[in-house]
Amino acid sequence: MKYDVFNEEHEQFRVQLRRFLADRVTPHAAEWERNRQIPRQIWQEMGQLGFLGFCYDPAYGGVGADDLFRVVMSEEMARCSAGGFGVAVCAHNDMSTTYIDLLGTHEQKLRWLKPCTAGEKVCAIAVSEPGAGSDVAGIATRAERKGDHYVIEGQKTFITNGYYGDILVTAVKTDTKAVPPHKGISLIVVEKGMKGVTARKLEKIGGHASDTAEIFFDQVEVPVEHLLGAEGQAFYAIMKNFQLERLVATILAVSFAQHILELTMDHAKQRVAFGKPIAKFQAVRHKLAEMATAIELNRALSYQCAVQYAKGEDVTKEISMLKYASAEMVNRVAYDATQLFGGYGYMAEYEVARLYADLRAVTIAGGTTEIMKDIVGRLMGL
Amino acid sequence: MYFNETHEAFRASVKRFVDREINPNMEAWEAEGVPLHELFRKMGDLGFLGIRYDPRWGGQGLDYWFETVFIEELGHVWGWGLPVAIMVQTNMATPAIDMFGSDFLKERYLKPAIAGEKVAAIAVTEPGAGSDVAALSTRAVRDGDAYVINGSKTFITNGCQADFLTLLARTSNDPGHHSYGLFVVPTDLHGFSVSKKLDKVGLRSSDTAELFFDNVRVPAVNLIGNEREGFIYQMQQFQHERFTILPITYIACRDIIDMTVTYIKQRIVFGKPLSTKQVLRHRLVEWLAEIESLRHLTYHVVRMKTAGLDATREISMGKLLAAQLLNKVASGCLQMFGGMGFMNETLISRHFRDTRVMSIAGGADEVMKDIVARMEGF
Ligand SMILES: Cc1cc2nc3c(=O)[nH]c(=O)nc-3n(C[C@H](O)[C@H](O)[C@H](O)COP(=O)(O)OP(=O)(O)OC[C@H]3O[C@@H](n4cnc5c(N)ncnc54)[C@H](O)[C@@H]3O)c2cc1C
Ligand SMILES: Cc1cc2nc3c(=O)[nH]c(=O)nc-3n(C[C@H](O)[C@H](O)[C@H](O)COP(=O)(O)OP(=O)(O)OC[C@H]3O[C@@H](n4cnc5c(N)ncnc54)[C@H](O)[C@@H]3O)c2cc1C
């Protein structure tokens, strides 16, 4: 179906990005997955070509593009046959640098946002902790003000770009006695080289090109100028930015699903069993039809949300619905795809097999399915 | 109610083996693969590899209930690769030799398989023929006192370590199901090679291989039964294979749920243990209900088999249900672990990766449905 969402510029951007990904990313994806690392050079190339931070002000290297460019970007990232890569880039682009843009001063933006837009620095958002994931207000990492410094003590986990990245936008408690507790949360930029910051890489089910880390803060002294916005205001910024993060997660999910559907259609048309292509069996055909239907439904609502979000409207309820619906949908699509690939669907050399594993994270990361339903329920007045 | 004291004593010995010899090694075996010869030797000594087989060949001569106890206990293993490797030896590659093989084949292959001296594999699937077994194109052509085998097989479990394969090949060009022979093919014959070791989503403690046969001369005495009836034998052998997923599933699912419940009881979110959340509680109960039904379908199948009845319909239904339940429980419990569930250091992540294969291998869900529909007469 043709949607009236993107203009000429969006489509040009898509063409350029698609070409870049096909030339510079797809051919190397397997190697990056094996090495569990994305080469720095790719970030730099993306920065030079304007694929990072394009929504930000020209003063910080952006072009002030609208949010629909993020949508185009996420769609293309999901189709480039490099599972973890898209997640790493979106974590940088849509989930972490966004806070510096939203809350940072001119100096802070020059210092951190600009190099991120240039692809010289890689950014991460560090909220989750071993003891607090869904329950953001329950974080325990402390930042205690001591003169012109904060002293940070605590631990974060599951941090995308947390191992090879440079800049950690870190959620901390600056006031442990605040009532309610979320009013004590602030965001502080921690640079990876700072004394007392160490990271441990986590091995995951999938998304191997993307590094995910546990990060320890041992009496880390951070100048007060690293505070983003005002003390105690971060929770609202986080909840606000979660809308963008979840919108992007949805776009990724729909696009991954579309990509998987295409791979599966090709397979089902070629693979012969019992004398005919398996696509000729009604049960197979219906399964493919169900996949396409689920994708289209999610796509339609996600575009609608994207358009309204880009206009600055509040679509929290619909984005929350979509975040979980699309995540569950893409998992279902990946499951059905591996089924239709038969034994090949279980072999790591097949993309659908790898995607099946990669995508298992999406009903968890960025807000779990259960948390999304709780939010929707609340917004329904229940 | 179903098991007597002797069964329970046997269960205790299998359990001891799993606790001491298997689970402590699973982490290493997932990384490096399992030395099957070493392990099977120990299992052979304990009588685990020939539970139902004739004592003449070293078997225990026990009934289906003992076999069920054995498989149930394998459900406690921390991962699926190894249990699958073991069940290939006991339930997938050897039942046809037991049922249809000559004394020569039993002496030469079944006996060492039971003793754990030889590792077995079952070679049916080919690059071009999986669900549609009859489409296989590996050929066995009689030439004097041998059959000459040419072709390739793929997705063969234990394929890299096997000493012999129970292999299905075409013996005639005639259409229909009476054109195949089932052979015991030693892997030290000239012309046999492992063309590729396959990398999988999971089952890392099990090796899976693509095999190549280039004019492999197999002695004619290695033919199982009649050279035209291999397909029919294999369909019967499949019943032993497919049965295995029933007991192992309800036990493993129960373990996975117990492990998850332990986790959510101590995981505090929004000030309360996760186990107090109604949606999670209800989800767990739905699975428990299905686990319980699968258990009783299984016991029904064991009774049918013990009574000498054909349980193909019930086994096919059970395979379908079990595989779907397993995927649901592994993925659903992973969800309850949150971000930790996606990390390799958490056991649930292995269950998730391992179990996906169960609704594909050994006859995919769709194939089970077609079988049942046919048996139902529609
Ligand atoms: C690949 C990956 C990348 C990630 N990247 C980042 C990152 O870059 N930065 C970052 O800060 N975090 C990141 N995360 C962490 C992610 O945001 C958290 O894992 C997620 O929010 C869930 O939190 P948790 O793991 O603590 O699970 P928990 O909060 O412990 O939840 C466990 C389970 O309980 C359920 N649950 C929780 N509350 C309720 C309730 N009230 N009712 C019913 N069920 C409930 C959850 O839905 C879940 O199924 C990442 C995670 C993954 C897997
Ligand atoms: C880890 C692993 C281990 C294995 N071990 C062994 C082994 O030891 N020995 C061995 O011989 N084989 C083994 N196999 C192979 C396994 O049995 C086959 O993969 C399985 O039978 C499916 O065959 P296929 O892969 O060719 O899929 P296909 O037959 O190509 O099927 C593809 C899809 O089409 C569907 N389909 C096919 N026909 C129909 C129809 N008529 N109507 C509707 N849908 C249909 C299937 O259900 C499936 O979803 C193993 C496989 C795996 C993944």
PDB file of N, CA, C and O in Angstrom, chain A residues 130 134-135 158 200 202-206 271 274 287 335 338-339 342-344 346-349 353 356-358 360-361 363-364 370-371, chain B residues 127 131-132 155 196 199-203 267 270 283 327 331 334-335 338-340 342-345 349 352-354 356 359-360 366:
ATOM      1  N   PRO A 130      20.926  -3.569  37.324  1.00  0.00           N
ATOM      2  CA  PRO A 130      20.559  -4.936  37.705  1.00  0.00           C
ATOM      3  C   PRO A 130      19.258  -4.975  38.515  1.00  0.00           C
ATOM      4  O   PRO A 130      18.435  -5.849  38.332  1.00  0.00           O
ATOM      5  N   SER A 134      12.294  -2.167  34.266  1.00  0.00           N
ATOM      6  CA  SER A 134      10.960  -1.617  34.030  1.00  0.00           C
ATOM      7  C   SER A 134      10.695  -0.449  34.966  1.00  0.00           C
ATOM      8  O   SER A 134      10.099   0.553  34.591  1.00  0.00           O
ATOM      9  N   ASP A 135      11.160  -0.596  36.167  1.00  0.00           N
ATOM     10  CA  ASP A 135      10.894   0.379  37.220  1.00  0.00           C
ATOM     11  C   ASP A 135      12.011   1.424  37.256  1.00  0.00           C
ATOM     12  O   ASP A 135      12.888   1.387  38.106  1.00  0.00           O
ATOM     13  N   PHE A 158      22.955  -3.864  30.584  1.00  0.00           N
ATOM     14  CA  PHE A 158      22.292  -3.998  29.272  1.00  0.00           C
ATOM     15  C   PHE A 158      22.484  -2.745  28.418  1.00  0.00           C
ATOM     16  O   PHE A 158      21.615  -2.404  27.614  1.00  0.00           O
ATOM     17  N   ARG A 200      31.892  -4.323  31.377  1.00  0.00           N
ATOM     18  CA  ARG A 200      32.017  -5.747  31.059  1.00  0.00           C
ATOM     19  C   ARG A 200      31.029  -6.034  29.931  1.00  0.00           C
ATOM     20  O   ARG A 200      29.865  -5.663  29.989  1.00  0.00           O
ATOM     21  N   LEU A 202      28.585  -8.107  27.598  1.00  0.00           N
ATOM     22  CA  LEU A 202      27.659  -9.221  27.811  1.00  0.00           C
ATOM     23  C   LEU A 202      27.493 -10.009  26.511  1.00  0.00           C
ATOM     24  O   LEU A 202      27.393  -9.417  25.435  1.00  0.00           O
ATOM     25  N   GLU A 203      27.467 -11.325  26.618  1.00  0.00           N
ATOM     26  CA  GLU A 203      27.192 -12.173  25.455  1.00  0.00           C
ATOM     27  C   GLU A 203      25.690 -12.394  25.368  1.00  0.00           C
ATOM     28  O   GLU A 203      25.057 -12.787  26.348  1.00  0.00           O
ATOM     29  N   LYS A 204      25.144 -12.161  24.180  1.00  0.00           N
ATOM     30  CA  LYS A 204      23.689 -12.219  24.038  1.00  0.00           C
ATOM     31  C   LYS A 204      23.240 -13.355  23.106  1.00  0.00           C
ATOM     32  O   LYS A 204      24.047 -13.943  22.403  1.00  0.00           O
ATOM     33  N   ILE A 205      21.925 -13.566  23.089  1.00  0.00           N
ATOM     34  CA  ILE A 205      21.338 -14.540  22.168  1.00  0.00           C
ATOM     35  C   ILE A 205      21.590 -14.113  20.724  1.00  0.00           C
ATOM     36  O   ILE A 205      21.848 -14.928  19.853  1.00  0.00           O
ATOM     37  N   GLY A 206      21.500 -12.815  20.477  1.00  0.00           N
ATOM     38  CA  GLY A 206      21.667 -12.326  19.106  1.00  0.00           C
ATOM     39  C   GLY A 206      22.041 -10.851  19.094  1.00  0.00           C
ATOM     40  O   GLY A 206      22.436 -10.310  20.129  1.00  0.00           O
ATOM     41  N   ARG A 271      11.117 -23.463  -2.830  1.00  0.00           N
ATOM     42  CA  ARG A 271      11.319 -24.734  -2.151  1.00  0.00           C
ATOM     43  C   ARG A 271      10.206 -25.714  -2.539  1.00  0.00           C
ATOM     44  O   ARG A 271       9.027 -25.456  -2.316  1.00  0.00           O
ATOM     45  N   PHE A 274       6.722 -32.445  -1.921  1.00  0.00           N
ATOM     46  CA  PHE A 274       5.546 -33.154  -2.431  1.00  0.00           C
ATOM     47  C   PHE A 274       5.161 -32.639  -3.822  1.00  0.00           C
ATOM     48  O   PHE A 274       3.991 -32.410  -4.122  1.00  0.00           O
ATOM     49  N   LYS A 287      -0.327 -18.642   6.010  1.00  0.00           N
ATOM     50  CA  LYS A 287       0.639 -18.128   6.975  1.00  0.00           C
ATOM     51  C   LYS A 287       1.305 -16.869   6.416  1.00  0.00           C
ATOM     52  O   LYS A 287       1.465 -15.878   7.122  1.00  0.00           O
ATOM     53  N   TYR A 335       9.220 -16.290  13.868  1.00  0.00           N
ATOM     54  CA  TYR A 335       8.951 -17.685  14.231  1.00  0.00           C
ATOM     55  C   TYR A 335       8.359 -18.428  13.032  1.00  0.00           C
ATOM     56  O   TYR A 335       8.816 -19.507  12.651  1.00  0.00           O
ATOM     57  N   THR A 338      10.968 -18.973  10.254  1.00  0.00           N
ATOM     58  CA  THR A 338      11.897 -20.086  10.482  1.00  0.00           C
ATOM     59  C   THR A 338      11.165 -21.406  10.269  1.00  0.00           C
ATOM     60  O   THR A 338      11.734 -22.364   9.752  1.00  0.00           O
ATOM     61  N   GLN A 339       9.901 -21.439  10.622  1.00  0.00           N
ATOM     62  CA  GLN A 339       9.122 -22.667  10.379  1.00  0.00           C
ATOM     63  C   GLN A 339       9.074 -22.968   8.883  1.00  0.00           C
ATOM     64  O   GLN A 339       9.312 -24.097   8.455  1.00  0.00           O
ATOM     65  N   GLY A 342      11.963 -24.537   7.287  1.00  0.00           N
ATOM     66  CA  GLY A 342      12.300 -25.901   7.686  1.00  0.00           C
ATOM     67  C   GLY A 342      13.651 -25.926   8.390  1.00  0.00           C
ATOM     68  O   GLY A 342      14.005 -24.990   9.093  1.00  0.00           O
ATOM     69  N   GLY A 343      14.415 -26.996   8.186  1.00  0.00           N
ATOM     70  CA  GLY A 343      15.713 -27.129   8.848  1.00  0.00           C
ATOM     71  C   GLY A 343      16.640 -25.955   8.570  1.00  0.00           C
ATOM     72  O   GLY A 343      17.426 -25.557   9.429  1.00  0.00           O
ATOM     73  N   TYR A 344      16.532 -25.371   7.390  1.00  0.00           N
ATOM     74  CA  TYR A 344      17.394 -24.227   7.047  1.00  0.00           C
ATOM     75  C   TYR A 344      17.131 -23.049   7.975  1.00  0.00           C
ATOM     76  O   TYR A 344      18.019 -22.246   8.231  1.00  0.00           O
ATOM     77  N   TYR A 346      16.919 -23.064  10.945  1.00  0.00           N
ATOM     78  CA  TYR A 346      17.629 -23.232  12.211  1.00  0.00           C
ATOM     79  C   TYR A 346      19.137 -23.107  12.030  1.00  0.00           C
ATOM     80  O   TYR A 346      19.892 -23.198  12.988  1.00  0.00           O
ATOM     81  N   MET A 347      19.561 -22.910  10.796  1.00  0.00           N
ATOM     82  CA  MET A 347      20.990 -22.869  10.510  1.00  0.00           C
ATOM     83  C   MET A 347      21.466 -21.419  10.489  1.00  0.00           C
ATOM     84  O   MET A 347      20.899 -20.580   9.774  1.00  0.00           O
ATOM     85  N   ALA A 348      22.529 -21.157  11.235  1.00  0.00           N
ATOM     86  CA  ALA A 348      22.989 -19.782  11.422  1.00  0.00           C
ATOM     87  C   ALA A 348      23.376 -19.089  10.121  1.00  0.00           C
ATOM     88  O   ALA A 348      23.386 -17.872  10.046  1.00  0.00           O
ATOM     89  N   GLU A 349      23.679 -19.866   9.081  1.00  0.00           N
ATOM     90  CA  GLU A 349      24.065 -19.200   7.839  1.00  0.00           C
ATOM     91  C   GLU A 349      22.866 -18.543   7.139  1.00  0.00           C
ATOM     92  O   GLU A 349      23.049 -17.745   6.223  1.00  0.00           O
ATOM     93  N   ALA A 353      17.256 -17.255  10.357  1.00  0.00           N
ATOM     94  CA  ALA A 353      17.623 -17.930  11.602  1.00  0.00           C
ATOM     95  C   ALA A 353      18.294 -16.938  12.553  1.00  0.00           C
ATOM     96  O   ALA A 353      17.975 -16.885  13.747  1.00  0.00           O
ATOM     97  N   TYR A 356      15.747 -14.456  13.864  1.00  0.00           N
ATOM     98  CA  TYR A 356      14.885 -15.040  14.892  1.00  0.00           C
ATOM     99  C   TYR A 356      15.503 -14.810  16.278  1.00  0.00           C
ATOM    100  O   TYR A 356      14.822 -14.415  17.224  1.00  0.00           O
ATOM    101  N   ALA A 357      16.801 -15.051  16.363  1.00  0.00           N
ATOM    102  CA  ALA A 357      17.494 -14.849  17.638  1.00  0.00           C
ATOM    103  C   ALA A 357      17.650 -13.359  17.958  1.00  0.00           C
ATOM    104  O   ALA A 357      17.354 -12.918  19.076  1.00  0.00           O
ATOM    105  N   ASP A 358      18.067 -12.584  16.975  1.00  0.00           N
ATOM    106  CA  ASP A 358      18.280 -11.142  17.198  1.00  0.00           C
ATOM    107  C   ASP A 358      17.030 -10.476  17.766  1.00  0.00           C
ATOM    108  O   ASP A 358      17.093  -9.660  18.674  1.00  0.00           O
ATOM    109  N   ARG A 360      14.490 -11.475  19.401  1.00  0.00           N
ATOM    110  CA  ARG A 360      13.832 -11.848  20.645  1.00  0.00           C
ATOM    111  C   ARG A 360      13.887 -10.728  21.685  1.00  0.00           C
ATOM    112  O   ARG A 360      13.059 -10.661  22.590  1.00  0.00           O
ATOM    113  N   ALA A 361      14.860  -9.833  21.532  1.00  0.00           N
ATOM    114  CA  ALA A 361      15.020  -8.759  22.523  1.00  0.00           C
ATOM    115  C   ALA A 361      13.930  -7.698  22.440  1.00  0.00           C
ATOM    116  O   ALA A 361      13.726  -6.951  23.393  1.00  0.00           O
ATOM    117  N   THR A 363      10.726  -7.462  22.522  1.00  0.00           N
ATOM    118  CA  THR A 363       9.563  -7.361  23.427  1.00  0.00           C
ATOM    119  C   THR A 363      10.020  -6.979  24.834  1.00  0.00           C
ATOM    120  O   THR A 363       9.209  -6.892  25.748  1.00  0.00           O
ATOM    121  N   ILE A 364      11.333  -6.836  24.986  1.00  0.00           N
ATOM    122  CA  ILE A 364      11.906  -6.539  26.309  1.00  0.00           C
ATOM    123  C   ILE A 364      12.550  -5.151  26.336  1.00  0.00           C
ATOM    124  O   ILE A 364      12.212  -4.312  27.168  1.00  0.00           O
ATOM    125  N   GLU A 370       4.639  -6.032  28.783  1.00  0.00           N
ATOM    126  CA  GLU A 370       3.745  -5.902  29.943  1.00  0.00           C
ATOM    127  C   GLU A 370       3.674  -4.448  30.416  1.00  0.00           C
ATOM    128  O   GLU A 370       2.602  -3.959  30.784  1.00  0.00           O
ATOM    129  N   ILE A 371       4.819  -3.783  30.385  1.00  0.00           N
ATOM    130  CA  ILE A 371       4.838  -2.373  30.815  1.00  0.00           C
ATOM    131  C   ILE A 371       4.031  -1.518  29.832  1.00  0.00           C
ATOM    132  O   ILE A 371       3.288  -0.616  30.240  1.00  0.00           O
TER     133      ILE A 371
ATOM    134  N   PRO B 127      19.436 -32.280   1.107  1.00  0.00           N
ATOM    135  CA  PRO B 127      19.202 -30.861   0.776  1.00  0.00           C
ATOM    136  C   PRO B 127      17.864 -30.657   0.062  1.00  0.00           C
ATOM    137  O   PRO B 127      17.168 -29.685   0.314  1.00  0.00           O
ATOM    138  N   SER B 131      10.673 -32.770   4.623  1.00  0.00           N
ATOM    139  CA  SER B 131       9.322 -33.234   4.936  1.00  0.00           C
ATOM    140  C   SER B 131       8.908 -34.335   3.967  1.00  0.00           C
ATOM    141  O   SER B 131       8.284 -35.328   4.342  1.00  0.00           O
ATOM    142  N   ASP B 132       9.259 -34.128   2.738  1.00  0.00           N
ATOM    143  CA  ASP B 132       8.892 -35.070   1.678  1.00  0.00           C
ATOM    144  C   ASP B 132       9.996 -36.118   1.541  1.00  0.00           C
ATOM    145  O   ASP B 132      10.820 -36.072   0.641  1.00  0.00           O
ATOM    146  N   PHE B 155      21.712 -31.985   7.687  1.00  0.00           N
ATOM    147  CA  PHE B 155      21.137 -31.804   9.037  1.00  0.00           C
ATOM    148  C   PHE B 155      21.295 -33.070   9.872  1.00  0.00           C
ATOM    149  O   PHE B 155      20.431 -33.366  10.697  1.00  0.00           O
ATOM    150  N   LYS B 196      30.418 -30.804   5.672  1.00  0.00           N
ATOM    151  CA  LYS B 196      30.282 -29.527   6.363  1.00  0.00           C
ATOM    152  C   LYS B 196      29.737 -29.747   7.764  1.00  0.00           C
ATOM    153  O   LYS B 196      28.789 -30.500   7.946  1.00  0.00           O
ATOM    154  N   ASP B 199      26.476 -24.659  11.513  1.00  0.00           N
ATOM    155  CA  ASP B 199      26.360 -23.765  12.661  1.00  0.00           C
ATOM    156  C   ASP B 199      24.874 -23.455  12.857  1.00  0.00           C
ATOM    157  O   ASP B 199      24.191 -23.073  11.923  1.00  0.00           O
ATOM    158  N   LYS B 200      24.403 -23.636  14.068  1.00  0.00           N
ATOM    159  CA  LYS B 200      22.963 -23.536  14.302  1.00  0.00           C
ATOM    160  C   LYS B 200      22.598 -22.410  15.274  1.00  0.00           C
ATOM    161  O   LYS B 200      23.434 -21.904  15.988  1.00  0.00           O
ATOM    162  N   VAL B 201      21.288 -22.106  15.299  1.00  0.00           N
ATOM    163  CA  VAL B 201      20.765 -21.134  16.261  1.00  0.00           C
ATOM    164  C   VAL B 201      21.019 -21.617  17.688  1.00  0.00           C
ATOM    165  O   VAL B 201      21.351 -20.848  18.580  1.00  0.00           O
ATOM    166  N   GLY B 202      20.861 -22.904  17.893  1.00  0.00           N
ATOM    167  CA  GLY B 202      21.053 -23.470  19.230  1.00  0.00           C
ATOM    168  C   GLY B 202      21.547 -24.902  19.136  1.00  0.00           C
ATOM    169  O   GLY B 202      22.224 -25.264  18.177  1.00  0.00           O
ATOM    170  N   LEU B 203      21.190 -25.730  20.130  1.00  0.00           N
ATOM    171  CA  LEU B 203      21.659 -27.122  20.194  1.00  0.00           C
ATOM    172  C   LEU B 203      23.168 -27.179  20.014  1.00  0.00           C
ATOM    173  O   LEU B 203      23.685 -27.999  19.261  1.00  0.00           O
ATOM    174  N   ARG B 267      12.463 -11.332  42.350  1.00  0.00           N
ATOM    175  CA  ARG B 267      12.663 -10.099  41.586  1.00  0.00           C
ATOM    176  C   ARG B 267      11.635  -9.057  42.009  1.00  0.00           C
ATOM    177  O   ARG B 267      10.429  -9.240  41.813  1.00  0.00           O
ATOM    178  N   PHE B 270       8.670  -2.353  41.096  1.00  0.00           N
ATOM    179  CA  PHE B 270       7.663  -1.459  41.676  1.00  0.00           C
ATOM    180  C   PHE B 270       7.309  -1.882  43.104  1.00  0.00           C
ATOM    181  O   PHE B 270       6.142  -1.930  43.485  1.00  0.00           O
ATOM    182  N   ARG B 283      -0.451 -16.645  33.122  1.00  0.00           N
ATOM    183  CA  ARG B 283       0.262 -17.219  31.990  1.00  0.00           C
ATOM    184  C   ARG B 283       0.916 -18.552  32.396  1.00  0.00           C
ATOM    185  O   ARG B 283       0.837 -19.533  31.679  1.00  0.00           O
ATOM    186  N   ASN B 327       8.067 -24.222  22.694  1.00  0.00           N
ATOM    187  CA  ASN B 327       8.434 -22.913  22.171  1.00  0.00           C
ATOM    188  C   ASN B 327       7.749 -21.793  22.958  1.00  0.00           C
ATOM    189  O   ASN B 327       8.343 -20.764  23.247  1.00  0.00           O
ATOM    190  N   SER B 331       9.995 -19.206  25.286  1.00  0.00           N
ATOM    191  CA  SER B 331       9.964 -17.797  24.932  1.00  0.00           C
ATOM    192  C   SER B 331       9.227 -16.985  25.998  1.00  0.00           C
ATOM    193  O   SER B 331       9.647 -15.890  26.369  1.00  0.00           O
ATOM    194  N   LEU B 334      11.376 -16.667  29.086  1.00  0.00           N
ATOM    195  CA  LEU B 334      12.457 -15.711  28.798  1.00  0.00           C
ATOM    196  C   LEU B 334      11.947 -14.288  29.047  1.00  0.00           C
ATOM    197  O   LEU B 334      12.616 -13.461  29.660  1.00  0.00           O
ATOM    198  N   GLN B 335      10.744 -14.019  28.577  1.00  0.00           N
ATOM    199  CA  GLN B 335      10.147 -12.691  28.754  1.00  0.00           C
ATOM    200  C   GLN B 335      10.136 -12.295  30.236  1.00  0.00           C
ATOM    201  O   GLN B 335      10.421 -11.153  30.582  1.00  0.00           O
ATOM    202  N   GLY B 338      13.068 -10.640  31.736  1.00  0.00           N
ATOM    203  CA  GLY B 338      13.418  -9.300  31.261  1.00  0.00           C
ATOM    204  C   GLY B 338      14.724  -9.326  30.484  1.00  0.00           C
ATOM    205  O   GLY B 338      15.035 -10.313  29.811  1.00  0.00           O
ATOM    206  N   GLY B 339      15.498  -8.263  30.583  1.00  0.00           N
ATOM    207  CA  GLY B 339      16.755  -8.161  29.841  1.00  0.00           C
ATOM    208  C   GLY B 339      17.697  -9.325  30.104  1.00  0.00           C
ATOM    209  O   GLY B 339      18.403  -9.786  29.203  1.00  0.00           O
ATOM    210  N   MET B 340      17.697  -9.853  31.322  1.00  0.00           N
ATOM    211  CA  MET B 340      18.561 -10.988  31.655  1.00  0.00           C
ATOM    212  C   MET B 340      18.271 -12.200  30.777  1.00  0.00           C
ATOM    213  O   MET B 340      19.148 -13.012  30.508  1.00  0.00           O
ATOM    214  N   PHE B 342      17.789 -12.352  27.721  1.00  0.00           N
ATOM    215  CA  PHE B 342      18.438 -12.271  26.411  1.00  0.00           C
ATOM    216  C   PHE B 342      19.947 -12.505  26.503  1.00  0.00           C
ATOM    217  O   PHE B 342      20.633 -12.554  25.497  1.00  0.00           O
ATOM    218  N   MET B 343      20.440 -12.660  27.730  1.00  0.00           N
ATOM    219  CA  MET B 343      21.887 -12.806  27.930  1.00  0.00           C
ATOM    220  C   MET B 343      22.260 -14.286  28.037  1.00  0.00           C
ATOM    221  O   MET B 343      21.592 -15.044  28.730  1.00  0.00           O
ATOM    222  N   ASN B 344      23.354 -14.639  27.385  1.00  0.00           N
ATOM    223  CA  ASN B 344      23.755 -16.044  27.347  1.00  0.00           C
ATOM    224  C   ASN B 344      24.036 -16.642  28.716  1.00  0.00           C
ATOM    225  O   ASN B 344      23.952 -17.842  28.891  1.00  0.00           O
ATOM    226  N   GLU B 345      24.381 -15.779  29.668  1.00  0.00           N
ATOM    227  CA  GLU B 345      24.699 -16.335  30.981  1.00  0.00           C
ATOM    228  C   GLU B 345      23.461 -16.845  31.716  1.00  0.00           C
ATOM    229  O   GLU B 345      23.582 -17.511  32.735  1.00  0.00           O
ATOM    230  N   SER B 349      18.027 -18.474  28.223  1.00  0.00           N
ATOM    231  CA  SER B 349      18.381 -18.071  26.856  1.00  0.00           C
ATOM    232  C   SER B 349      18.761 -19.303  26.034  1.00  0.00           C
ATOM    233  O   SER B 349      18.483 -19.380  24.843  1.00  0.00           O
ATOM    234  N   PHE B 352      15.647 -21.122  25.031  1.00  0.00           N
ATOM    235  CA  PHE B 352      14.989 -20.439  23.916  1.00  0.00           C
ATOM    236  C   PHE B 352      15.660 -20.799  22.589  1.00  0.00           C
ATOM    237  O   PHE B 352      15.004 -21.134  21.610  1.00  0.00           O
ATOM    238  N   ARG B 353      16.973 -20.744  22.542  1.00  0.00           N
ATOM    239  CA  ARG B 353      17.673 -21.035  21.284  1.00  0.00           C
ATOM    240  C   ARG B 353      17.526 -22.497  20.882  1.00  0.00           C
ATOM    241  O   ARG B 353      17.398 -22.827  19.717  1.00  0.00           O
ATOM    242  N   ASP B 354      17.548 -23.366  21.905  1.00  0.00           N
ATOM    243  CA  ASP B 354      17.532 -24.803  21.612  1.00  0.00           C
ATOM    244  C   ASP B 354      16.173 -25.307  21.144  1.00  0.00           C
ATOM    245  O   ASP B 354      16.088 -26.187  20.295  1.00  0.00           O
ATOM    246  N   ARG B 356      13.659 -24.005  19.528  1.00  0.00           N
ATOM    247  CA  ARG B 356      13.018 -23.606  18.269  1.00  0.00           C
ATOM    248  C   ARG B 356      12.955 -24.759  17.271  1.00  0.00           C
ATOM    249  O   ARG B 356      12.042 -24.873  16.461  1.00  0.00           O
ATOM    250  N   SER B 359       9.827 -27.885  16.599  1.00  0.00           N
ATOM    251  CA  SER B 359       8.650 -27.955  15.729  1.00  0.00           C
ATOM    252  C   SER B 359       9.045 -28.064  14.254  1.00  0.00           C
ATOM    253  O   SER B 359       8.194 -27.999  13.371  1.00  0.00           O
ATOM    254  N   ILE B 360      10.333 -28.230  14.008  1.00  0.00           N
ATOM    255  CA  ILE B 360      10.810 -28.405  12.633  1.00  0.00           C
ATOM    256  C   ILE B 360      11.387 -29.805  12.416  1.00  0.00           C
ATOM    257  O   ILE B 360      10.954 -30.536  11.532  1.00  0.00           O
ATOM    258  N   GLU B 366       3.500 -29.009  10.432  1.00  0.00           N
ATOM    259  CA  GLU B 366       2.582 -29.160   9.299  1.00  0.00           C
ATOM    260  C   GLU B 366       2.496 -30.617   8.862  1.00  0.00           C
ATOM    261  O   GLU B 366       1.425 -31.100   8.460  1.00  0.00           O
TER     262      GLU B 366
END
